[in-house]
Short mmCIF file of C-alpha atoms and ligand atoms in Angstrom, two decimals:
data_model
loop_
_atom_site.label_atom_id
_atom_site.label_comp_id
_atom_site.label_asym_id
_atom_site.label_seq_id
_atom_site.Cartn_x
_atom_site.Cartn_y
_atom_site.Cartn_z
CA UNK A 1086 1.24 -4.39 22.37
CA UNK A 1087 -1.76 -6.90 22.67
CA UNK A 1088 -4.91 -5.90 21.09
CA UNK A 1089 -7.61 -6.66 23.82
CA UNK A 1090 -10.70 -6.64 20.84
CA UNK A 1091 -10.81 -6.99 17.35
CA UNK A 1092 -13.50 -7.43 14.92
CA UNK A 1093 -15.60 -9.92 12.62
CA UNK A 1094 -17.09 -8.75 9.64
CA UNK A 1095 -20.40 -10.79 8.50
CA UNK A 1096 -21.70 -10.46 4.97
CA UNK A 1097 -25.17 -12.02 4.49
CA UNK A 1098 -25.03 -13.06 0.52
CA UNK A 1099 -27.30 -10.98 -2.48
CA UNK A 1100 -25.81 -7.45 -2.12
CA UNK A 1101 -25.00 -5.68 -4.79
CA UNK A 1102 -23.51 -2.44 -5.75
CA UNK A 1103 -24.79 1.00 -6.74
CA UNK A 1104 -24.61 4.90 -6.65
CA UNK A 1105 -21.10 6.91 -6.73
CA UNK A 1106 -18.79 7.48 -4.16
CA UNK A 1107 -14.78 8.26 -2.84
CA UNK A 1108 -13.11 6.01 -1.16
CA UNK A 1109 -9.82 7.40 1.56
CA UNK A 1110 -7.14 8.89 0.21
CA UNK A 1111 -3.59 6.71 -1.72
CA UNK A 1112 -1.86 5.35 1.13
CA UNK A 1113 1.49 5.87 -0.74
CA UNK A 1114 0.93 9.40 -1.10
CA UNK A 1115 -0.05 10.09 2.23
CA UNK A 1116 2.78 8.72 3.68
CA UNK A 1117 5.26 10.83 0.98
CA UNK A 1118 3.22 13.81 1.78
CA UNK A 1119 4.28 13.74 5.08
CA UNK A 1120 7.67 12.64 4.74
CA UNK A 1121 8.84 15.43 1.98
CA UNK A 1122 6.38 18.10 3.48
CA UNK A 1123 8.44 17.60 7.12
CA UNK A 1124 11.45 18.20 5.10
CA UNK A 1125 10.77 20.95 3.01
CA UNK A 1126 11.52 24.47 3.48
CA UNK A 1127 7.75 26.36 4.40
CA UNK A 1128 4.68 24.97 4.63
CA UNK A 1129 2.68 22.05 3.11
CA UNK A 1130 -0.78 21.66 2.66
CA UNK A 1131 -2.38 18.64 2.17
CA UNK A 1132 -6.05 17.89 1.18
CA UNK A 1133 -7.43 14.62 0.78
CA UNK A 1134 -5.07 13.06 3.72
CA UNK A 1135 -5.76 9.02 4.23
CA UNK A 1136 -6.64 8.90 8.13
CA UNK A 1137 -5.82 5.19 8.60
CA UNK A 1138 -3.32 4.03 10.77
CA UNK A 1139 -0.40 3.55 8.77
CA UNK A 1140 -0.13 6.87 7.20
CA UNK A 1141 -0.69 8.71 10.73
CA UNK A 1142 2.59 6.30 12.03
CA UNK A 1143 4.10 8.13 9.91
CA UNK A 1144 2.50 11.59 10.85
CA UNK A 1145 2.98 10.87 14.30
CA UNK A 1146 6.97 9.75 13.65
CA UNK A 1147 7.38 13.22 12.30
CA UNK A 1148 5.73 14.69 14.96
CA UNK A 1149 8.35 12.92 17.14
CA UNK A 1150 11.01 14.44 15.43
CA UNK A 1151 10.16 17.85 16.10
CA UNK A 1152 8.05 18.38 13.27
CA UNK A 1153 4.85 21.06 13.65
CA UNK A 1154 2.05 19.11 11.90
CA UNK A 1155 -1.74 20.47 12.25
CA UNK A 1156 -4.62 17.99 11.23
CA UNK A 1157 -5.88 15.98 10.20
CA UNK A 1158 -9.08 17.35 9.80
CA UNK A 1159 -11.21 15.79 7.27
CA UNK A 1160 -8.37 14.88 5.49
CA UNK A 1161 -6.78 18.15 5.47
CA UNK A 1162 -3.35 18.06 7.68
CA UNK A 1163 -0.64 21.52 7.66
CA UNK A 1164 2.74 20.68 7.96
CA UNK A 1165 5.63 23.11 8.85
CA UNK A 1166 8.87 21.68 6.97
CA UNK A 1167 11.97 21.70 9.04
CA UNK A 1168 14.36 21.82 6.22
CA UNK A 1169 16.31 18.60 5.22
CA UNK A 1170 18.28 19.50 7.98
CA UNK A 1171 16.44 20.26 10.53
CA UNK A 1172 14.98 17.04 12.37
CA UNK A 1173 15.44 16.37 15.63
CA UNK A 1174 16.32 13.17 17.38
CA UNK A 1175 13.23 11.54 18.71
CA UNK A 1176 12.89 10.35 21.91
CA UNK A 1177 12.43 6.69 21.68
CA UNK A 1178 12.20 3.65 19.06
CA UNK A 1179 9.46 5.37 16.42
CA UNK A 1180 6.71 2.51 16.50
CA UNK A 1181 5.33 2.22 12.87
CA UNK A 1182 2.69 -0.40 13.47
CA UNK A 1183 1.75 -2.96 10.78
CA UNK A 1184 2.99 -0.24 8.01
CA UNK A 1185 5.75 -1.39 5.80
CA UNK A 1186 6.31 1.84 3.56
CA UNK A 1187 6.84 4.12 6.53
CA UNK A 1188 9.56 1.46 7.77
CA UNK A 1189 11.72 0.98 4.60
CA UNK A 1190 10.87 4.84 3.51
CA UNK A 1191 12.08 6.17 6.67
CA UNK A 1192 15.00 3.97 7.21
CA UNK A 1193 16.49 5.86 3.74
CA UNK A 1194 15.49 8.67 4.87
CA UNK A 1195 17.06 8.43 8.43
CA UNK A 1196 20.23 6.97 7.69
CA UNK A 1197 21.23 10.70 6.43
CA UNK A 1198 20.14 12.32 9.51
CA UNK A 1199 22.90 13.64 11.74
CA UNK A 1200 21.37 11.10 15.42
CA UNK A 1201 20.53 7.52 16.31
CA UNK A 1202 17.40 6.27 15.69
CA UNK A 1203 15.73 2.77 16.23
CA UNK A 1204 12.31 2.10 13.92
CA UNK A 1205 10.11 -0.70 15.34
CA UNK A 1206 6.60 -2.15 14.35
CA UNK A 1207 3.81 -4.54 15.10
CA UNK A 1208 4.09 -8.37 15.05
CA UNK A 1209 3.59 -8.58 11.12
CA UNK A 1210 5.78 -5.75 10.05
CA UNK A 1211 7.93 -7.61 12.37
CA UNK A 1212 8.64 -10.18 10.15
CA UNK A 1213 8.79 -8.42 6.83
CA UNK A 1214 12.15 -8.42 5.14
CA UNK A 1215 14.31 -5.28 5.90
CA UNK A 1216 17.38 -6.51 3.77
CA UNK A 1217 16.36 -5.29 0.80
CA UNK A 1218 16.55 -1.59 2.09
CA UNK A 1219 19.58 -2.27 4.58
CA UNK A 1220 21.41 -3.92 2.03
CA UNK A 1221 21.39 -0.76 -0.63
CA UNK A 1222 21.93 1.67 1.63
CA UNK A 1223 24.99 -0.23 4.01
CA UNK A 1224 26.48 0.52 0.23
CA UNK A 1225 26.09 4.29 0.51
CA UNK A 1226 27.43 4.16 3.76
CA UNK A 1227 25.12 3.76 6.03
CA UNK A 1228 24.84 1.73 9.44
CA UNK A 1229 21.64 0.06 9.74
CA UNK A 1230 21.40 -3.03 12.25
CA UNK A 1231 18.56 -5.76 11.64
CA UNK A 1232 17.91 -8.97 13.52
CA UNK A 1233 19.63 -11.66 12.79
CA UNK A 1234 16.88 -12.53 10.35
CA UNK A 1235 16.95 -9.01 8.62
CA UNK A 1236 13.76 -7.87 10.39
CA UNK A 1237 12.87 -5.11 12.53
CA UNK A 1238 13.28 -3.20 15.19
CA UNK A 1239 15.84 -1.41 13.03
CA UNK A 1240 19.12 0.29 14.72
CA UNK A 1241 19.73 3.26 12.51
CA UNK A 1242 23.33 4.76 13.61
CA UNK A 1243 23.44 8.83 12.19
CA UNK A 1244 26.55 10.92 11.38
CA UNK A 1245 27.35 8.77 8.72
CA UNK A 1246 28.85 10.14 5.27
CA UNK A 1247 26.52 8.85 2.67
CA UNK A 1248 27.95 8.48 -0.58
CA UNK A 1249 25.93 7.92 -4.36
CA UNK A 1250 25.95 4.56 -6.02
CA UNK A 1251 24.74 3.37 -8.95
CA UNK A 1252 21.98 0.43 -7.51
CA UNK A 1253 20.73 -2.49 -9.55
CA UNK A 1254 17.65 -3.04 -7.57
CA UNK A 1255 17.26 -6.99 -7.02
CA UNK A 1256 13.65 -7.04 -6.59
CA UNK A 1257 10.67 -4.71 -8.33
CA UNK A 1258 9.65 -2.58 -4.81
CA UNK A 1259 8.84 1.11 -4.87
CA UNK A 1260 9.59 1.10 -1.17
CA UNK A 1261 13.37 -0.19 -1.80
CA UNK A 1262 13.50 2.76 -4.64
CA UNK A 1263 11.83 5.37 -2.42
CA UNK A 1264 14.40 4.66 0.61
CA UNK A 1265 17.75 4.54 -2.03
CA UNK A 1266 16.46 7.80 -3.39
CA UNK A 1267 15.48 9.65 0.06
CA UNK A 1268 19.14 8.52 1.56
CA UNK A 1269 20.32 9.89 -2.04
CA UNK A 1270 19.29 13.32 -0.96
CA UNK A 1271 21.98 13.26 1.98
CA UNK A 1272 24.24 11.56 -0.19
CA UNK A 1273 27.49 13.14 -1.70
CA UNK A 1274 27.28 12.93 -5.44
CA UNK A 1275 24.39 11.16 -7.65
CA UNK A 1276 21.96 7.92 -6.69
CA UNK A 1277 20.78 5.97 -9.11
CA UNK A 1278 18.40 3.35 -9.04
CA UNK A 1279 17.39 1.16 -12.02
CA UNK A 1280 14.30 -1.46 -11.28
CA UNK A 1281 13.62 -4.96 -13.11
CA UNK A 1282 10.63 -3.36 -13.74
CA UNK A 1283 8.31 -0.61 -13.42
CA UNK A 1284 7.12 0.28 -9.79
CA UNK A 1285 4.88 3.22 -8.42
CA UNK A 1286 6.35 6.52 -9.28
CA UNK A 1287 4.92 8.46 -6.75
CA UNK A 1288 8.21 9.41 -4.77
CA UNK A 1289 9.54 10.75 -7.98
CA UNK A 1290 7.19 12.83 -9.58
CA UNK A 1291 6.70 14.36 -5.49
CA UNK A 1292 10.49 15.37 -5.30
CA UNK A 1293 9.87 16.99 -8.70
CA UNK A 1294 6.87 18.46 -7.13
CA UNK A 1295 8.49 20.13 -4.10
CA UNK A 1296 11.35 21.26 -6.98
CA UNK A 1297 13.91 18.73 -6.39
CA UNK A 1298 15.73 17.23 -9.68
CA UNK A 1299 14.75 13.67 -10.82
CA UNK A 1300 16.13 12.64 -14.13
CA UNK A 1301 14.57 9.56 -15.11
CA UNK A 1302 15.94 7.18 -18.34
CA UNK A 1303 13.86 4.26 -18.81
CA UNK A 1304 14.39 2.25 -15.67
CA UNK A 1305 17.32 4.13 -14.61
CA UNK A 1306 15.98 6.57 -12.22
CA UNK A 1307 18.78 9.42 -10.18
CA UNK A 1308 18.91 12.55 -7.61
CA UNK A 1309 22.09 13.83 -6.91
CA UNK A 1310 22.14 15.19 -3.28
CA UNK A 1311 22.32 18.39 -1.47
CA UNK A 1312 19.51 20.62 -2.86
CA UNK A 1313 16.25 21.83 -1.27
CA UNK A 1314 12.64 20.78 -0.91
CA UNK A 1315 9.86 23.57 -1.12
CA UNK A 1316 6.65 23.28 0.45
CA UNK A 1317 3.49 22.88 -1.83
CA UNK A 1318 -0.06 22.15 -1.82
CA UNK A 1319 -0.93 18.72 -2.26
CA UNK A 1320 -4.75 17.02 -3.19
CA UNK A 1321 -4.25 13.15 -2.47
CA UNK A 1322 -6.44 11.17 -4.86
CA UNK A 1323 -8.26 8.56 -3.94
CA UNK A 1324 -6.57 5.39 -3.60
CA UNK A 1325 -6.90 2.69 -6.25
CA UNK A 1326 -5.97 0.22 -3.84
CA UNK A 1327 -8.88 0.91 -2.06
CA UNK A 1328 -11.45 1.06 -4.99
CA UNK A 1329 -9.89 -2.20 -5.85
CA UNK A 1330 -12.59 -4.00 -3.96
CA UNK A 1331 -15.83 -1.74 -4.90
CA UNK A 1332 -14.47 -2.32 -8.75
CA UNK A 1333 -14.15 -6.44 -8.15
CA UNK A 1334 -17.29 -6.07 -5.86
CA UNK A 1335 -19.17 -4.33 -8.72
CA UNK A 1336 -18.14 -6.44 -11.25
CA UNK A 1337 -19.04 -10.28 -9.81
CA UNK A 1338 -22.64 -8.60 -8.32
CA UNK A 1339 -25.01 -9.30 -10.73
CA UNK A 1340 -26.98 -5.45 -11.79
CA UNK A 1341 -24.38 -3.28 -10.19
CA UNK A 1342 -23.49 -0.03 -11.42
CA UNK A 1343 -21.21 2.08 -9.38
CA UNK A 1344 -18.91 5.34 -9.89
CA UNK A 1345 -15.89 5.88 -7.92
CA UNK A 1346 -14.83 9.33 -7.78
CA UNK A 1347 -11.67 11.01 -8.42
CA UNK A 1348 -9.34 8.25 -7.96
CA UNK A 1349 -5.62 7.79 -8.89
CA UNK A 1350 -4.97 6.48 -11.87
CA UNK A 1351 -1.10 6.81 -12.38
CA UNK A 1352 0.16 4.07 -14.54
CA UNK A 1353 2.14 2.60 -12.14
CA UNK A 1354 -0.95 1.60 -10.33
CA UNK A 1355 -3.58 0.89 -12.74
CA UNK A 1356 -2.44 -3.18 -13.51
CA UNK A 1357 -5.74 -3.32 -11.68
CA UNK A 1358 -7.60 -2.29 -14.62
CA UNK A 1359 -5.62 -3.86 -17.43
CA UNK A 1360 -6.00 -7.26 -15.67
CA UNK A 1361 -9.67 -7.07 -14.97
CA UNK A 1362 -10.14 -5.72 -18.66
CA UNK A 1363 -8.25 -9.01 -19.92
CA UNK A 1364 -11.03 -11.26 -17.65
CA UNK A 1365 -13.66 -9.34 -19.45
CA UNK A 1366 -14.68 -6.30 -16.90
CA UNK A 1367 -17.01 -2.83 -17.95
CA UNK A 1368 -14.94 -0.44 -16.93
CA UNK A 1369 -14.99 3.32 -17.79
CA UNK A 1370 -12.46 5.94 -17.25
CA UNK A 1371 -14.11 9.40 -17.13
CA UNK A 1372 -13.04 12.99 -16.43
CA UNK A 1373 -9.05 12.24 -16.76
CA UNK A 1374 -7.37 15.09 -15.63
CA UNK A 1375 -3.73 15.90 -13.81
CA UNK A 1376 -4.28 16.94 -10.55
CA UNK A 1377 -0.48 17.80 -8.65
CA UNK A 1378 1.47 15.63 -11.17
CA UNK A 1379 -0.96 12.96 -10.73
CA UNK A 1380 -3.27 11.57 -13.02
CA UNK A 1381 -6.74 11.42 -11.38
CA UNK A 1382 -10.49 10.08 -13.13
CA UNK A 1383 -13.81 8.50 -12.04
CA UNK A 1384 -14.36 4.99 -12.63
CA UNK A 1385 -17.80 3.53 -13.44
CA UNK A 1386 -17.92 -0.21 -13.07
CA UNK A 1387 -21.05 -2.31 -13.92
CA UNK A 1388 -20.93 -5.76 -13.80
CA UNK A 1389 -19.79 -8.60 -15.85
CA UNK A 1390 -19.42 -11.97 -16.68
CA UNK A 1391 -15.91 -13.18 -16.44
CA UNK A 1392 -13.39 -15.39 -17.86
CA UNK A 1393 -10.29 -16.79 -16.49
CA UNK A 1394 -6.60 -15.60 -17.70
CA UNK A 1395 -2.99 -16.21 -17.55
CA UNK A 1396 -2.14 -12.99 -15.97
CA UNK A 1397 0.88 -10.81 -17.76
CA UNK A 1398 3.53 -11.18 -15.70
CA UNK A 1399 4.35 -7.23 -16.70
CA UNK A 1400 1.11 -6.58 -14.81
CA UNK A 1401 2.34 -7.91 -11.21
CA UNK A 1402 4.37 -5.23 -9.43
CA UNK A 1403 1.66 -2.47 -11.08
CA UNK A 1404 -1.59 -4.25 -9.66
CA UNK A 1405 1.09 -5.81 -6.40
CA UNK A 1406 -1.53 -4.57 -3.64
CA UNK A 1407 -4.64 -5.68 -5.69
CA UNK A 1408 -4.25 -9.22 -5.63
CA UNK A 1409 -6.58 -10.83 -2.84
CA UNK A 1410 -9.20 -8.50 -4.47
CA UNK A 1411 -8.24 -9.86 -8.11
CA UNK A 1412 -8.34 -13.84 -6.74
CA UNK A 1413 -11.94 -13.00 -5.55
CA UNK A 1414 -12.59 -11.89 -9.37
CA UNK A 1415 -10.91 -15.25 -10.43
CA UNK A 1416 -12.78 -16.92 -8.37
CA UNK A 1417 -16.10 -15.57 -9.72
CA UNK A 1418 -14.59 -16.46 -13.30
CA UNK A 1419 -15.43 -19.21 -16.17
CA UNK A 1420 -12.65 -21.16 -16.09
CA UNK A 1421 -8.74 -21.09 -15.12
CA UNK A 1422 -6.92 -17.91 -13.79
CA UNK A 1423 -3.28 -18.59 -13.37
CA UNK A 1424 -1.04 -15.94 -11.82
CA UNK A 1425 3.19 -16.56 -11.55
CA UNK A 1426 6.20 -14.31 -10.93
CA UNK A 1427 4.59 -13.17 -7.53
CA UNK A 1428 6.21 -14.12 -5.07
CA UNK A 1429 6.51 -11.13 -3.48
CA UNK A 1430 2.76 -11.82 -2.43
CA UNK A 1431 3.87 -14.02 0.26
CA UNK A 1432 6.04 -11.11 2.24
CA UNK A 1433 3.28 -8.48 2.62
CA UNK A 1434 0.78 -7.84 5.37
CA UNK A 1435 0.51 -11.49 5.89
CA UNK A 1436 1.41 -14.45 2.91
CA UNK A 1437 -1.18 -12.94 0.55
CA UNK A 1438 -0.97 -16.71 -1.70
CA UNK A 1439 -1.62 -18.56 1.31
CA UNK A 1440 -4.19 -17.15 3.11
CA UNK A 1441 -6.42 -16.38 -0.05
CA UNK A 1442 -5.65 -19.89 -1.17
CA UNK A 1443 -6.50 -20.99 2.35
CA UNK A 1444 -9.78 -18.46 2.50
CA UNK A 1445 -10.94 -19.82 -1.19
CA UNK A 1446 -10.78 -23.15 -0.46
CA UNK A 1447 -13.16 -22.50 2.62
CA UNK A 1448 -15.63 -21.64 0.10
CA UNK A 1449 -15.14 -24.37 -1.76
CA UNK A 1450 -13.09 -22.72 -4.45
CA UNK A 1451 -10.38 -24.56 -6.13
CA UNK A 1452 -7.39 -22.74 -5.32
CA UNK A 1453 -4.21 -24.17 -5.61
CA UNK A 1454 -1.12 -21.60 -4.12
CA UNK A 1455 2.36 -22.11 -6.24
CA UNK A 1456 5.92 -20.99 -5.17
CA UNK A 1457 5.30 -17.62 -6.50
CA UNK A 1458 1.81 -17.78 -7.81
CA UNK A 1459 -1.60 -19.58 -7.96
CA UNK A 1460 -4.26 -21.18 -9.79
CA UNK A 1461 -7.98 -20.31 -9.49
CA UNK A 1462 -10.74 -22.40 -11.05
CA UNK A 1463 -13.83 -20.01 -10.47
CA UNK A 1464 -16.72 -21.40 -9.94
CA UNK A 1465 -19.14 -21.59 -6.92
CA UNK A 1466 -18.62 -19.80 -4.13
CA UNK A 1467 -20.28 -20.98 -0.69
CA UNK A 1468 -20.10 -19.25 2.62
CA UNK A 1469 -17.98 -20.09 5.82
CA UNK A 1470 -15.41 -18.85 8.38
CA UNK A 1471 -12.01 -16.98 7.07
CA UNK A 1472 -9.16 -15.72 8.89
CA UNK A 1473 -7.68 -12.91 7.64
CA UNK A 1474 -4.58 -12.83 9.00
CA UNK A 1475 -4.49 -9.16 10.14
CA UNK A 1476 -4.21 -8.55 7.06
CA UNK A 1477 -6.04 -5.52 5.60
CA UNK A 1478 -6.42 -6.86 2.51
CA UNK A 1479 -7.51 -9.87 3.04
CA UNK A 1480 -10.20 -8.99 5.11
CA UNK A 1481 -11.39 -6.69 2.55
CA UNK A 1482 -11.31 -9.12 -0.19
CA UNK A 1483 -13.32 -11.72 1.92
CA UNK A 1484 -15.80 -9.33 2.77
CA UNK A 1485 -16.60 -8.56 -1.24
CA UNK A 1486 -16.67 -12.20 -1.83
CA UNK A 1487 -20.07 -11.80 0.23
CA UNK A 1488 -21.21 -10.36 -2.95
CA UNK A 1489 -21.23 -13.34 -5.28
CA UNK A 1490 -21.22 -16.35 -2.05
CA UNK A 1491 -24.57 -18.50 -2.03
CA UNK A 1492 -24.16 -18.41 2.01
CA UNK A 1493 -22.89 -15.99 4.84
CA UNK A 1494 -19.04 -15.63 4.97
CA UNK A 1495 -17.60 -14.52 8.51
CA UNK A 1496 -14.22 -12.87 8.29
CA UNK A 1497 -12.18 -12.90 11.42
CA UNK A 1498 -9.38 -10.60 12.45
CA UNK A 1499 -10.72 -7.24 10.28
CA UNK A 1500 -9.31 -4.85 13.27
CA UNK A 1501 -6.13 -4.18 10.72
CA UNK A 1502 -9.17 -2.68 7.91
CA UNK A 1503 -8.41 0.82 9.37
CA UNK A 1504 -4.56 0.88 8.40
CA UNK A 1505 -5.71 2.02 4.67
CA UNK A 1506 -9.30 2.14 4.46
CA UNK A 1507 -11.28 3.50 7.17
CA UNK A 1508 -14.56 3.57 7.41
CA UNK A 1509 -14.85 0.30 5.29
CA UNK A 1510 -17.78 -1.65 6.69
CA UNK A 1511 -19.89 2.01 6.60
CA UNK A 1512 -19.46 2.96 2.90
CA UNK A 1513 -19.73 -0.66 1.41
CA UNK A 1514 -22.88 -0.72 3.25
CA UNK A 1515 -23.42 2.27 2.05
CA UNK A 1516 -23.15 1.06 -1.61
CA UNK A 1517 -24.77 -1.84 -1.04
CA UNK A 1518 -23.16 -4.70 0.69
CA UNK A 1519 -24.63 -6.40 3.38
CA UNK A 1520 -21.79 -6.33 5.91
CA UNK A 1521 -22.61 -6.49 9.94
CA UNK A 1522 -19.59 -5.88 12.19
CA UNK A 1523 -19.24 -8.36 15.07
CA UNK A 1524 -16.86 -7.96 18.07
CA UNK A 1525 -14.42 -10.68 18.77
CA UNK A 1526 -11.42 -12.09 21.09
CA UNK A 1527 -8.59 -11.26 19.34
CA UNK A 1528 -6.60 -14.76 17.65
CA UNK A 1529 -4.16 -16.27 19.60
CA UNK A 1530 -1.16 -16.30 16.84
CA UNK A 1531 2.10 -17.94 17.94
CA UNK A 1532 3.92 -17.57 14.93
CA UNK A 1533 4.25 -16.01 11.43
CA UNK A 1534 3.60 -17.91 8.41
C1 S3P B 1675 4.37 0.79 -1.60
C2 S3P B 1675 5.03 -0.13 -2.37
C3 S3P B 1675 4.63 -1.54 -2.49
C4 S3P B 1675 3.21 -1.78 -1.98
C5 S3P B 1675 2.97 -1.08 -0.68
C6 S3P B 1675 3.15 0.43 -0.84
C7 S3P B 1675 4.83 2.19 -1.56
O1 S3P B 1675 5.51 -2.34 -1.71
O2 S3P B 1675 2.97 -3.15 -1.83
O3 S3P B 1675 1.67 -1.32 -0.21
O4 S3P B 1675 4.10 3.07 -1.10
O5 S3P B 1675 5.98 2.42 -1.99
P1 S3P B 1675 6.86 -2.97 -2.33
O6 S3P B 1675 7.79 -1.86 -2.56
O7 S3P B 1675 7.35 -3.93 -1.26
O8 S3P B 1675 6.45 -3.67 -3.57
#
């Protein structure tokens, strides 16, 4: 579909941050909440639901197969499980918009089911790479057609007899280990997945959760199919992804002091932190506590002078969504930040090491994009006009710039914002940035990068 408006975000430069406050609910465990509540037995209650567009795809997806969901209401969405057996074929291709996890979660999860079903998404998610979940599961036994090109729409053909395989995973993706593992639970006998390195746990310690069996060695991570999913009560914490920018934001404006509340801080996620730490950053975790299997705290970030770093390669797949926020920090740094082993940057939303290189530069950063990295001599940063791809992130990242630029930056093309973070523009205000939203023509974009 053609988007007939999007919008511009304007930051005027000087803001800076202060007060406490919770950004939307983890993407990743909205989606999951959805996903295992729909096939539980009873009811699940969630609390704390992120209302952005990607995570209601996946609502509304469920919906489509026969699932009774109430909400959401202020976060809070009801959801009458169906059983692992009991969804029903939908009537059409389920359209999943720009998000990625509901795509390659779902396609695990329906290649067990006992119909046909075709998955289809938005120009980006369009030309994301579908291979890596296809791949895996054509091994258990299941039929899923790609393009040509291994994108989407996806053909997912039903009624097929999954079997349990042992799966080296080639590359470090929670969403390739989330759809081996969901398929694994219509699968005859164990599925194992082992990762090149750690990725977000969240689908695992959710099956646990709703009582299903995870045994977990190291890497090596298995469920062995046929058992049963129980409803539960679930409290989404905030999501660390999201916070991302308010903690860079806080950190390169000069006499900001700000508290995030009750965010998620599972380990898998917090490269974030470990990586800003390295550069030099002031931040606090307070009020740790385990909240449904997840470990949840309040952040308070002041700010601080930087330094540039060669960033721990360990640190990439658990800080993977954080980046364009973390080359703004660079950016804002004394000296060189180098980042490699990456290159999974440049198949997201939009080519993550492209477009911030690209965006940078505008500002008159030097920013120099690699095969599977970059290099960020921070400095300066002046104003100007950035394209943001579509891209979420990206737009987000731009607009905190504002905070340490010497002139306005305009980013174009922030419509996507409200796939994870609704609400954006009005609670950075809020904080402190000086942020105006502008309407604009949508970009005319031929092609993919
Ligand atoms: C996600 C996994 C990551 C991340 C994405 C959410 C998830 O993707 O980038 O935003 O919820 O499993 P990859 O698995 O491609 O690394």
């Amino acid at each position: 579909m053609k988007k007939s408006n999007s919008i511009a975000y304007k930051i005027a430069p000087g803001g800076k941050l202060s007060g406490a406050l919770r950004v939307p609910g983890d993407k990743s465990i909205s989606h999951r909440s959805i996903m295992l509540g729909s096939l539980a037995d009873g009811t699940t209650s969630i609390r704390g639901f992120l209302e952005g567009a990607d995570s209601l795809a996946t609502l509304q997806a469920f919906r489509a197969m026969g699932v009774h969901i109430d909400g959401p209401e202020q976060g809070r969405v009801e959801v009458r499980g169906v059983g692992l057996h009991g969804l029903q074929a939908p009537n059409g291709a389920l359209d999943l918009g720009n998000s990625g996890t509901s795509m390659r979660l779902m396609a695990g999860l329906l290649a067990g089911q006992s119909f046909d079903s075709e998955l289809v998404g938005d120009e980006s998610l369009s030309r994301r790479p579908m291979r890596r979940v296809s791949d895996g599961l054509g091994r258990m036994g299941a039929v899923i057609e790609t393009t040509p090109s291994g994108t989407a729409p996806l053909k997912i053909h039903g009624a097929q007899r999954l079997r349990g395989i042992d799966y080296r995973m080639p590359v470090a993706s929670a969403q390739v280990k989330s759809a081996l593992l969901l398929a694994g639970l219509y699968a005859e006998g164990q599925t194992c997945v082992t990762e090149p390195a750690p990725t977000r746990d969240h689908t695992e310690r959710m099956l646990q959760g709703f009582g299903y069996e995870v045994t977990r060695h190291g890497s090596h991570c298995c469920v062995t199919g046929g058992g049963r999913l129980h409803g539960m009560s679930i409290d989404v914490p905030a999501d660390i992804s999201s916070a991302a920018f308010f903690i860079v934001g806080a950190t390169v404006a000069a006499g900001s002091d700000i508290t995030l509340r009750h965010v998620g801080i599972n380990p898998t996620r917090t490269g974030i932190i470990q990586i800003l730490r390295l550069m030099g950053a002031d931040i606090t975790v307070l009020s740790e506590q385990i909240i449904g299997g997840e470990p949840v705290a309040d952040l308070r970030v002041r700010s601080a002078r930087l330094k540039g770093i060669a960033i721990p390669e360990a640190q990439v797949p658990l800080a993977i969504d954080e980046f364009p926020a973390i080359f703004v920090a660079a950016a804002c740094a004394d000296g060189r930040t180098v980042l490699t082993g990456a290159g999974e940057l440049r198949v997201k939303e939009s080519d993550r090491i492209q477009a911030m290189a690209d965006g940078l530069q505008v500002l008159g950063v030097s920013a120099e994009p690699t095969a599977a990295g970059i290099v960020i001599d921070g400095g300066f940063l002046g104003g100007g006009d950035i394209d943001s791809h579509g891209d979420h992130r990206i737009a987000m990242a731009f607009a905190i710039a504002g905070l340490a630029a010497r002139d306005a930056i305009v980013v174009h093309d922030c419509e996507n914002v409200g796939t994870s973070f609704p609400g954006f523009a009005q609670l950075a205000n809020s904080a402190g940035l000086r942020l105006s939203v502008l309407e604009e023509r949508p970009p005319a974009r031929t092609s993919g990068r």
